Coordinates of C-alpha atoms and ligand atoms in Angstrom, one line a residue:
M171 CA 11.2 1.5 3.8
D172 CA 7.9 1.9 5.6
I173 CA 5.1 -0.6 5.0
F174 CA 1.4 -0.5 6.0
E175 CA -0.4 -3.4 7.7
I176 CA -4.1 -3.0 7.2
D177 CA -6.7 -5.1 8.9
G178 CA -10.0 -5.6 7.2
P179 CA -12.9 -5.5 6.7
V180 CA -13.6 -2.3 8.8
K181 CA -16.5 0.1 9.2
L182 CA -15.6 3.8 9.2
S183 CA -17.5 6.7 10.9
G184 CA -16.8 10.3 11.8
T185 CA -15.2 13.4 10.2
I186 CA -12.1 13.6 8.1
D187 CA -10.3 16.8 7.0
V188 CA -8.7 17.3 3.7
A189 CA -5.4 19.2 3.4
G190 CA -4.5 22.0 1.0
S191 CA -4.2 20.8 -2.6
K192 CA -0.8 19.3 -3.6
N193 CA -1.4 20.0 -7.3
S194 CA -2.2 23.7 -6.5
A195 CA 0.6 24.2 -3.9
L196 CA 3.4 22.9 -6.3
P197 CA 2.9 25.3 -9.1
I198 CA 2.1 28.1 -6.6
Q199 CA 5.5 27.4 -5.0
A200 CA 7.0 28.1 -8.5
A201 CA 4.9 31.2 -8.9
A202 CA 6.7 32.7 -5.9
L203 CA 9.8 32.9 -8.1
L204 CA 8.1 35.6 -10.2
A205 CA 8.3 38.2 -7.5
P206 CA 11.3 39.3 -5.4
G207 CA 10.2 39.2 -1.7
V208 CA 8.5 36.7 0.6
S209 CA 5.4 34.8 -0.5
V210 CA 3.5 32.6 2.0
I211 CA 1.2 29.6 1.5
P212 CA -0.6 29.3 4.9
N213 CA -2.1 25.8 4.1
A214 CA 0.7 24.2 2.1
P215 CA 0.3 20.4 2.8
N216 CA 3.1 18.7 4.6
L217 CA 4.0 16.2 1.9
A218 CA 7.2 14.7 0.4
D219 CA 6.6 16.4 -2.9
I220 CA 6.2 19.8 -1.3
R221 CA 9.4 19.3 0.6
S222 CA 11.2 18.2 -2.6
F223 CA 10.0 21.5 -4.2
E224 CA 11.4 23.4 -1.2
T225 CA 14.8 21.8 -1.8
L226 CA 14.5 22.8 -5.5
L227 CA 13.6 26.4 -4.6
E228 CA 16.6 26.6 -2.3
S229 CA 18.9 25.3 -5.0
L230 CA 17.8 28.2 -7.2
G231 CA 18.7 30.7 -4.5
A232 CA 15.4 31.2 -2.6
K233 CA 15.1 30.9 1.2
V234 CA 12.3 28.7 2.4
H235 CA 11.0 27.9 5.9
R236 CA 7.8 26.7 7.5
D237 CA 6.2 27.8 10.7
E238 CA 2.7 28.0 12.1
A239 CA 1.8 30.8 9.6
G240 CA 2.6 28.4 6.7
L241 CA 5.3 27.9 4.1
H242 CA 7.4 31.0 3.5
I243 CA 9.3 31.4 0.2
D244 CA 11.8 34.3 0.0
A245 CA 12.5 34.8 -3.7
T246 CA 14.4 38.0 -3.3
T247 CA 17.6 36.4 -4.7
I248 CA 17.4 33.9 -7.5
D249 CA 21.0 33.5 -8.6
N250 CA 21.1 29.9 -9.9
P251 CA 18.3 29.3 -12.4
V252 CA 19.1 25.6 -12.9
G253 CA 16.8 22.7 -12.0
E254 CA 19.3 20.0 -11.3
Y255 CA 18.8 16.4 -12.5
D256 CA 19.0 15.0 -9.0
I257 CA 16.0 17.0 -7.8
V258 CA 13.9 17.0 -11.0
R259 CA 14.2 13.2 -11.4
K260 CA 12.5 12.7 -8.0
M261 CA 9.5 14.9 -8.9
R262 CA 8.2 15.8 -12.4
A263 CA 6.3 18.9 -11.2
S264 CA 9.8 20.5 -11.0
I265 CA 9.2 21.3 -14.6
C266 CA 7.0 24.2 -13.6
I267 CA 10.0 26.4 -12.7
L268 CA 10.6 26.7 -16.4
G269 CA 8.1 29.5 -17.1
P270 CA 8.7 31.6 -14.0
L271 CA 12.5 31.5 -14.2
L272 CA 12.4 32.3 -18.0
A273 CA 10.2 35.3 -17.2
R274 CA 12.2 36.4 -14.2
C275 CA 15.8 35.6 -15.2
G276 CA 15.6 35.6 -19.0
K277 CA 17.4 32.2 -19.0
V278 CA 16.7 28.9 -17.4
K279 CA 18.1 25.4 -17.5
V280 CA 16.1 22.5 -16.2
S281 CA 16.7 18.8 -16.4
M282 CA 14.4 17.0 -18.8
P283 CA 12.0 14.9 -16.6
G284 CA 12.7 11.2 -16.9
G285 CA 10.4 8.2 -17.1
C286 CA 7.3 7.7 -14.9
A287 CA 5.4 4.7 -13.5
I288 CA 2.1 6.0 -14.8
G289 CA 3.3 6.2 -18.4
D290 CA 4.9 8.4 -21.0
R291 CA 4.9 12.1 -19.9
P292 CA 6.6 14.3 -22.5
V293 CA 6.9 18.1 -22.1
D294 CA 6.8 19.0 -25.8
I295 CA 3.7 21.2 -25.3
H296 CA 5.4 23.2 -22.6
L297 CA 8.3 23.9 -25.0
R298 CA 5.9 24.7 -27.8
G299 CA 4.3 27.3 -25.6
I300 CA 7.4 29.1 -24.4
K301 CA 8.9 29.0 -27.9
A302 CA 5.7 30.8 -29.1
L303 CA 6.5 33.6 -26.6
G304 CA 9.8 34.0 -28.4
A305 CA 12.1 31.9 -26.3
R306 CA 15.0 30.0 -27.9
V307 CA 14.8 26.5 -26.6
Y308 CA 17.4 23.7 -27.0
L309 CA 18.5 20.5 -25.3
E310 CA 21.9 20.2 -23.7
N311 CA 23.1 17.0 -21.9
G312 CA 19.7 16.1 -20.8
Y313 CA 18.8 19.6 -19.9
I314 CA 16.2 21.9 -21.4
V315 CA 17.8 25.3 -21.9
A316 CA 15.5 28.3 -22.6
E317 CA 16.6 31.9 -23.3
A318 CA 14.3 34.8 -23.7
P319 CA 14.9 37.3 -26.5
A320 CA 16.8 40.5 -25.7
G321 CA 13.7 42.6 -25.2
G322 CA 12.0 39.9 -23.2
L323 CA 9.1 37.5 -23.9
V324 CA 6.3 38.7 -26.2
G325 CA 2.6 37.8 -25.9
T326 CA 0.9 36.0 -28.7
Q327 CA -1.9 33.4 -29.4
I328 CA -0.9 29.9 -28.5
F329 CA -2.8 26.5 -29.0
L330 CA -1.8 24.2 -26.1
G331 CA -3.9 21.2 -27.0
G332 CA -2.2 17.8 -27.3
P333 CA -3.0 14.1 -28.1
F334 CA -4.7 13.6 -24.8
G335 CA -6.3 17.1 -24.7
S336 CA -5.0 19.9 -22.5
T337 CA -1.9 19.9 -20.3
V338 CA -2.2 21.0 -16.6
L339 CA 1.5 21.9 -15.9
G340 CA 2.0 23.0 -19.5
T341 CA -0.8 25.6 -19.1
D342 CA 0.7 26.6 -15.7
N343 CA 4.2 27.1 -17.2
V344 CA 3.0 29.2 -20.2
M345 CA 0.6 31.2 -18.0
M346 CA 3.4 32.1 -15.6
A347 CA 5.8 33.1 -18.4
A348 CA 3.1 35.2 -20.1
A349 CA 2.2 37.1 -16.9
L350 CA 5.5 39.1 -17.3
A351 CA 5.6 39.2 -21.1
K352 CA 5.1 42.2 -23.3
G353 CA 1.6 42.5 -24.7
T354 CA -1.3 40.0 -24.5
T355 CA -1.1 36.2 -24.7
I356 CA -4.2 34.1 -25.5
I357 CA -3.9 30.4 -24.6
E358 CA -6.4 28.2 -26.5
S359 CA -7.2 24.7 -25.2
A360 CA -5.9 25.7 -21.8
A361 CA -6.4 23.2 -19.0
C362 CA -9.5 24.0 -16.9
E363 CA -8.5 22.1 -13.7
P364 CA -9.4 23.8 -10.5
E365 CA -5.7 23.8 -9.6
V366 CA -5.0 25.8 -12.8
A367 CA -7.7 28.3 -11.8
D368 CA -6.2 28.4 -8.3
L369 CA -2.8 29.3 -9.8
A370 CA -4.4 32.0 -12.0
N371 CA -6.2 33.5 -9.0
C372 CA -2.9 33.5 -7.1
L373 CA -1.1 35.3 -10.0
N374 CA -3.9 37.9 -10.1
A375 CA -3.4 38.4 -6.4
M376 CA 0.3 39.1 -7.2
G377 CA -0.7 41.8 -9.7
A378 CA -1.1 39.7 -12.9
K379 CA -4.0 40.4 -15.4
I380 CA -5.5 37.1 -16.3
R381 CA -9.1 36.6 -17.7
G382 CA -11.1 33.6 -18.7
I383 CA -10.0 31.7 -15.6
G384 CA -11.5 28.2 -15.5
S385 CA -12.2 28.2 -19.2
P386 CA -10.2 26.7 -22.1
R387 CA -9.3 30.3 -23.3
L388 CA -7.0 32.3 -21.0
I389 CA -6.2 35.9 -21.8
I390 CA -3.1 37.2 -20.1
E391 CA -2.1 40.8 -20.4
G392 CA 1.6 41.0 -19.5
V393 CA 2.6 43.3 -16.7
K394 CA 6.0 44.8 -15.8
E395 CA 6.3 43.3 -12.3
L396 CA 4.5 41.1 -9.8
R397 CA 4.5 41.4 -6.0
P398 CA 4.8 38.6 -3.4
V399 CA 1.6 37.2 -2.0
T400 CA 0.1 35.3 0.9
Y401 CA -2.3 32.8 -0.7
S402 CA -4.2 29.8 0.7
V403 CA -4.7 27.0 -1.8
I404 CA -8.0 25.1 -2.5
G405 CA -8.7 21.9 -0.6
D406 CA -7.3 18.7 -2.3
R407 CA -10.2 17.3 -4.4
I408 CA -8.2 14.1 -5.1
E409 CA -7.7 13.5 -1.4
A410 CA -11.4 14.2 -0.8
G411 CA -12.3 11.8 -3.6
T412 CA -10.1 9.1 -2.1
F413 CA -11.9 9.5 1.3
M414 CA -15.3 9.4 -0.5
V415 CA -14.3 6.0 -1.9
A416 CA -13.1 4.9 1.5
A417 CA -16.7 5.5 2.8
A418 CA -18.2 3.6 -0.2
I419 CA -15.9 0.6 -0.3
T420 CA -16.4 0.0 3.5
K421 CA -20.1 0.7 3.2
S422 CA -19.8 3.4 5.9
R423 CA -20.8 7.0 6.4
L424 CA -18.2 9.8 6.6
R425 CA -18.2 13.5 6.8
I426 CA -15.4 15.0 4.6
R427 CA -14.4 18.7 5.2
N428 CA -12.2 21.5 3.7
F429 CA -12.8 21.2 0.0
D430 CA -15.2 22.5 -2.6
I431 CA -17.6 19.8 -3.9
D432 CA -18.4 21.9 -6.9
N433 CA -14.9 20.9 -8.2
M434 CA -16.0 17.2 -8.2
V435 CA -19.2 17.0 -10.3
A436 CA -18.0 14.1 -12.4
V437 CA -16.8 12.2 -9.4
V438 CA -20.1 12.7 -7.5
D439 CA -22.0 11.6 -10.6
R440 CA -20.1 8.2 -10.7
L441 CA -20.4 7.7 -6.9
Q442 CA -24.2 8.2 -7.2
Q443 CA -24.3 5.8 -10.1
I444 CA -22.5 3.3 -7.8
G445 CA -25.1 3.7 -5.1
A446 CA -23.5 6.2 -2.7
V447 CA -25.6 8.9 -1.1
I448 CA -23.9 12.3 -1.1
D449 CA -25.1 15.3 1.0
R450 CA -23.4 18.6 0.3
T451 CA -22.3 20.6 3.3
A452 CA -20.9 24.1 3.6
D453 CA -17.3 22.9 3.7
G454 CA -17.5 19.6 1.8
C455 CA -20.0 16.7 2.0
E456 CA -21.3 13.6 3.8
V457 CA -20.9 10.3 1.9
A458 CA -22.7 7.0 2.8
Q459 CA -23.0 3.7 1.1
Y460 CA -25.8 1.6 2.6
G461 CA -26.6 -1.0 0.1
S462 CA -24.7 -3.0 -2.5
I463 CA -22.1 -1.5 -4.7
R464 CA -23.5 -1.1 -8.3
P465 CA -21.3 -1.4 -11.4
A466 CA -20.4 1.7 -13.4
D467 CA -18.4 2.6 -16.4
I468 CA -15.7 5.2 -16.0
T469 CA -13.6 7.1 -18.6
T470 CA -10.9 9.5 -17.5
Q471 CA -10.8 12.9 -19.2
P472 CA -9.5 16.4 -18.7
Y473 CA -11.5 18.5 -16.2
P474 CA -14.5 18.8 -15.9
G475 CA -14.4 15.1 -16.9
F476 CA -13.6 12.3 -14.5
P477 CA -10.0 12.7 -13.1
T478 CA -7.3 10.2 -13.9
D479 CA -6.0 10.7 -10.4
L480 CA -9.1 8.9 -9.0
Q481 CA -9.1 6.1 -11.6
A482 CA -7.2 3.5 -9.4
Q483 CA -9.3 4.2 -6.3
F484 CA -12.6 3.8 -8.2
M485 CA -11.3 0.5 -9.7
A486 CA -10.7 -0.9 -6.2
L487 CA -14.3 0.1 -5.4
L488 CA -15.8 -1.4 -8.6
A489 CA -13.9 -4.6 -7.9
L490 CA -16.6 -5.2 -5.3
A491 CA -19.6 -4.2 -7.4
E492 CA -22.5 -6.6 -8.1
G493 CA -21.8 -6.8 -11.9
N494 CA -19.3 -5.7 -14.5
S495 CA -17.8 -2.3 -15.1
V496 CA -15.4 -0.9 -17.7
V497 CA -12.7 1.6 -16.7
T498 CA -11.0 3.4 -19.6
E499 CA -7.9 5.5 -19.1
K500 CA -7.8 8.3 -21.7
I501 CA -5.1 10.5 -20.1
Y502 CA -2.3 7.9 -19.3
P503 CA -3.2 4.8 -21.3
D504 CA -0.7 2.7 -19.3
R505 CA -1.8 3.9 -15.8
F506 CA -2.7 0.4 -14.6
M507 CA 0.1 -0.7 -12.3
H508 CA -2.6 -1.3 -9.6
V509 CA -4.4 -4.0 -11.7
A510 CA -2.1 -6.9 -11.0
E511 CA -1.8 -5.9 -7.3
L512 CA -5.6 -5.8 -6.9
N513 CA -5.9 -9.2 -8.7
R514 CA -3.5 -10.5 -6.0
M515 CA -6.3 -9.6 -3.5
A516 CA -8.8 -11.8 -5.5
A517 CA -10.2 -9.0 -7.6
N518 CA -11.2 -10.0 -11.2
L519 CA -9.7 -7.4 -13.5
R520 CA -8.7 -7.9 -17.2
K521 CA -6.8 -5.3 -19.2
E522 CA -8.0 -4.7 -22.8
G523 CA -6.0 -1.9 -24.4
P524 CA -6.8 1.4 -22.6
S525 CA -9.6 -0.2 -20.6
V526 CA -9.9 -2.7 -17.8
I527 CA -12.9 -5.0 -17.5
V528 CA -13.8 -5.1 -13.9
A529 CA -15.9 -8.2 -13.0
G530 CA -17.2 -7.6 -9.5
V531 CA -16.4 -10.1 -6.8
E532 CA -18.1 -10.8 -3.5
R533 CA -15.1 -10.2 -1.4
L534 CA -11.4 -9.1 -1.6
V535 CA -8.8 -11.2 0.3
A536 CA -5.8 -9.7 2.1
A537 CA -2.3 -10.2 0.5
P538 CA 1.1 -8.6 0.5
V539 CA 1.0 -6.0 -2.3
M540 CA 3.4 -3.4 -3.9
A541 CA 2.7 0.3 -4.3
S542 CA 4.0 1.6 -7.6
D543 CA 2.8 5.2 -7.7
L544 CA 0.9 7.7 -5.6
R545 CA -2.7 6.9 -6.6
A546 CA -2.2 3.2 -7.2
S547 CA -1.0 3.0 -3.6
A548 CA -4.1 4.8 -2.3
A549 CA -6.2 2.2 -4.1
L550 CA -4.4 -0.6 -2.3
V551 CA -5.0 1.1 1.1
L552 CA -8.7 1.4 0.2
A553 CA -8.8 -2.3 -0.9
G554 CA -7.0 -3.3 2.3
M555 CA -9.7 -1.7 4.4
A556 CA -12.4 -3.8 2.7
A557 CA -10.4 -7.1 2.3
Y558 CA -10.6 -10.0 4.7
G559 CA -7.4 -10.4 6.7
T560 CA -4.3 -8.3 7.0
T561 CA -3.0 -6.6 3.8
V562 CA 0.6 -5.5 3.7
V563 CA 1.4 -2.6 1.4
H564 CA 5.0 -2.2 0.5
R565 CA 6.8 1.0 -0.6
V566 CA 4.5 3.3 1.3
Y567 CA 6.8 6.2 0.4
H568 CA 4.7 6.6 -2.8
I569 CA 1.6 7.5 -0.7
D570 CA 3.5 10.0 1.4
R571 CA 4.2 12.0 -1.7
G572 CA 0.6 13.0 -1.9
Y573 CA -1.3 12.2 1.3
E574 CA -0.6 13.9 4.6
R575 CA -0.6 11.2 7.5
I576 CA -3.2 9.1 5.7
E577 CA -3.1 6.3 8.2
E578 CA -3.7 8.7 11.1
K579 CA -6.6 10.3 9.4
L580 CA -8.2 6.9 8.5
N581 CA -7.5 5.4 11.9
A582 CA -9.2 8.3 13.5
V583 CA -12.5 7.3 11.8
G584 CA -12.1 3.6 12.5
A585 CA -9.5 2.0 10.2
K586 CA -6.8 -0.3 11.5
I587 CA -3.6 0.7 9.7
R588 CA -0.2 0.3 11.2
R589 CA 2.9 1.9 9.7
K590 CA 6.1 -0.1 10.2
D591 CA 9.6 0.6 9.3
V592 CA 11.1 -2.6 7.8
Ligands
EPZ184 C1 -0.9 17.0 -13.7 O1 0.2 16.4 -14.3 C2 -1.0 16.4 -12.3 N1 0.2 16.7 -11.6 C3 -1.2 14.9 -12.4 O2 -1.4 14.4 -11.0 C4 -2.4 14.6 -13.2 O3 -2.5 13.2 -13.4 C5 -2.4 15.3 -14.5 O4 -2.1 16.7 -14.4 C6 -3.6 15.1 -15.3 O5 -4.7 15.5 -14.6 C7 0.4 17.9 -11.0 O6 -0.5 18.8 -11.0 C8 1.6 18.1 -10.2 P1 -0.7 16.8 -18.2 P2 0.8 17.0 -15.7 O7 0.4 17.6 -18.7 O8 0.5 18.4 -15.8 C9 0.3 14.5 -22.2 C10 -1.0 13.1 -9.1 O9 -1.3 11.9 -8.9 N2 1.3 15.6 -22.5 O10 -2.0 17.5 -18.0 O11 2.1 16.5 -15.9 C11 0.7 13.7 -21.0 O12 1.6 12.7 -21.4 C12 -0.4 13.5 -10.5 O13 -1.1 14.0 -8.3 C13 2.0 15.7 -23.7 O14 1.8 14.8 -24.5 O15 -0.2 16.2 -16.7 C14 -0.6 13.1 -20.6 O16 -1.0 12.0 -21.4 C15 0.0 12.3 -11.3 N3 2.9 16.7 -23.9 C16 -1.6 14.3 -20.9 O17 -0.9 15.1 -21.9 C17 3.1 17.7 -22.9 O18 3.9 18.5 -23.1 C18 -2.0 15.1 -19.7 O19 -0.8 15.5 -19.0 C19 2.4 17.6 -21.7 C20 1.5 16.6 -21.5

């Protein structure tokens, strides 16, 4: 049970590198199941979630190893198309083996994902999508069972919109199943996240025929077979956004590398509203906050709107603004576990339905706090770097799921974070 001890306030300076995207690498690990042979992800991040997915792949029959060339997935033999409860309950993204295994093996069984700290996360749209491709789908002892028709899946037109807009992993699942289906599939209201586009580009590199990438209308012409691939994922825009906030909340200047700033237009817009200065560079950007932190209203939306995975981090920043801000969560209405913890650090946050009223305070004060999920824990680390005193963040394992050696990266630019095993 590691904790972080974080001394504050600190000033940061220097260059920080972003890892490959977690939310691209996870579905691309699943895509490897579509083609017998060895696929390689050279820049797969070294994260707990990626390692959990490796365990899942091995339980299906694949052979996985990592070396200096990257993460190797040998999917020649897939003889156990079952996503076990014990693995799936640890990581919801396991659900994205559903589409590839259905297409590859004709039958798949995967544990229904359980509850999640950030709110209700059903998979009904995933199931709606694969049913439309002709699969028979039923529940059995907490497992989703899906069987393709005798002649295989058949392409069709599918609307994948839901109550909160599009679904990222739902689009991934249906796209991967449709890649090997007979005929053409048209996905309407597809998710447009850069990670979905990254998966589509990877599938095309494997021999798929996908058009409309990056738009809400994906056209997938099914092919007979796909081939293994060596594919590098995009830089992690959520990690990049977290470091941008690190510069702003500590009123510092940082250079952040290895990501595409064009994937972050809504984020840059809010940071500029808050008073940060952002200079594009060839491989990322430079971010500086010189003056006071200005208030700003934020509403999370599907891409290209403001990402829900940066909501908590921006709330920590706006807690120090000169004025009031309103943060509204439109993707996961209950994604506010960080609110009480930030209030323990003398923030002034009040929840009102799907919004939080953020009344800016002059300073945050260190306190022992509890991480509850990946992005909430990142927000507590950012707050700890700005707060006066030593903040202790418990349950750091949450942050290790999505950030590679975050304390080492931040300490290298001037933070004072100690990891301790208690
Ligand atoms: C992906 O989750 C990301 N995870 C999440 O990042 C991210 O928060 C989310 O997209 C939204 O951007 C990965 O890529 C591994 P959704 P996903 O399906 O695909 C509802 C992080 O911090 N919905 O797009 O599971 C759902 O409840 C993680 O890295 C249905 O109602 O999210 C939510 O309200 C956390 N029925 C909304 O849609 C469905 O069948 C969007 O969810 C599917 C989703």
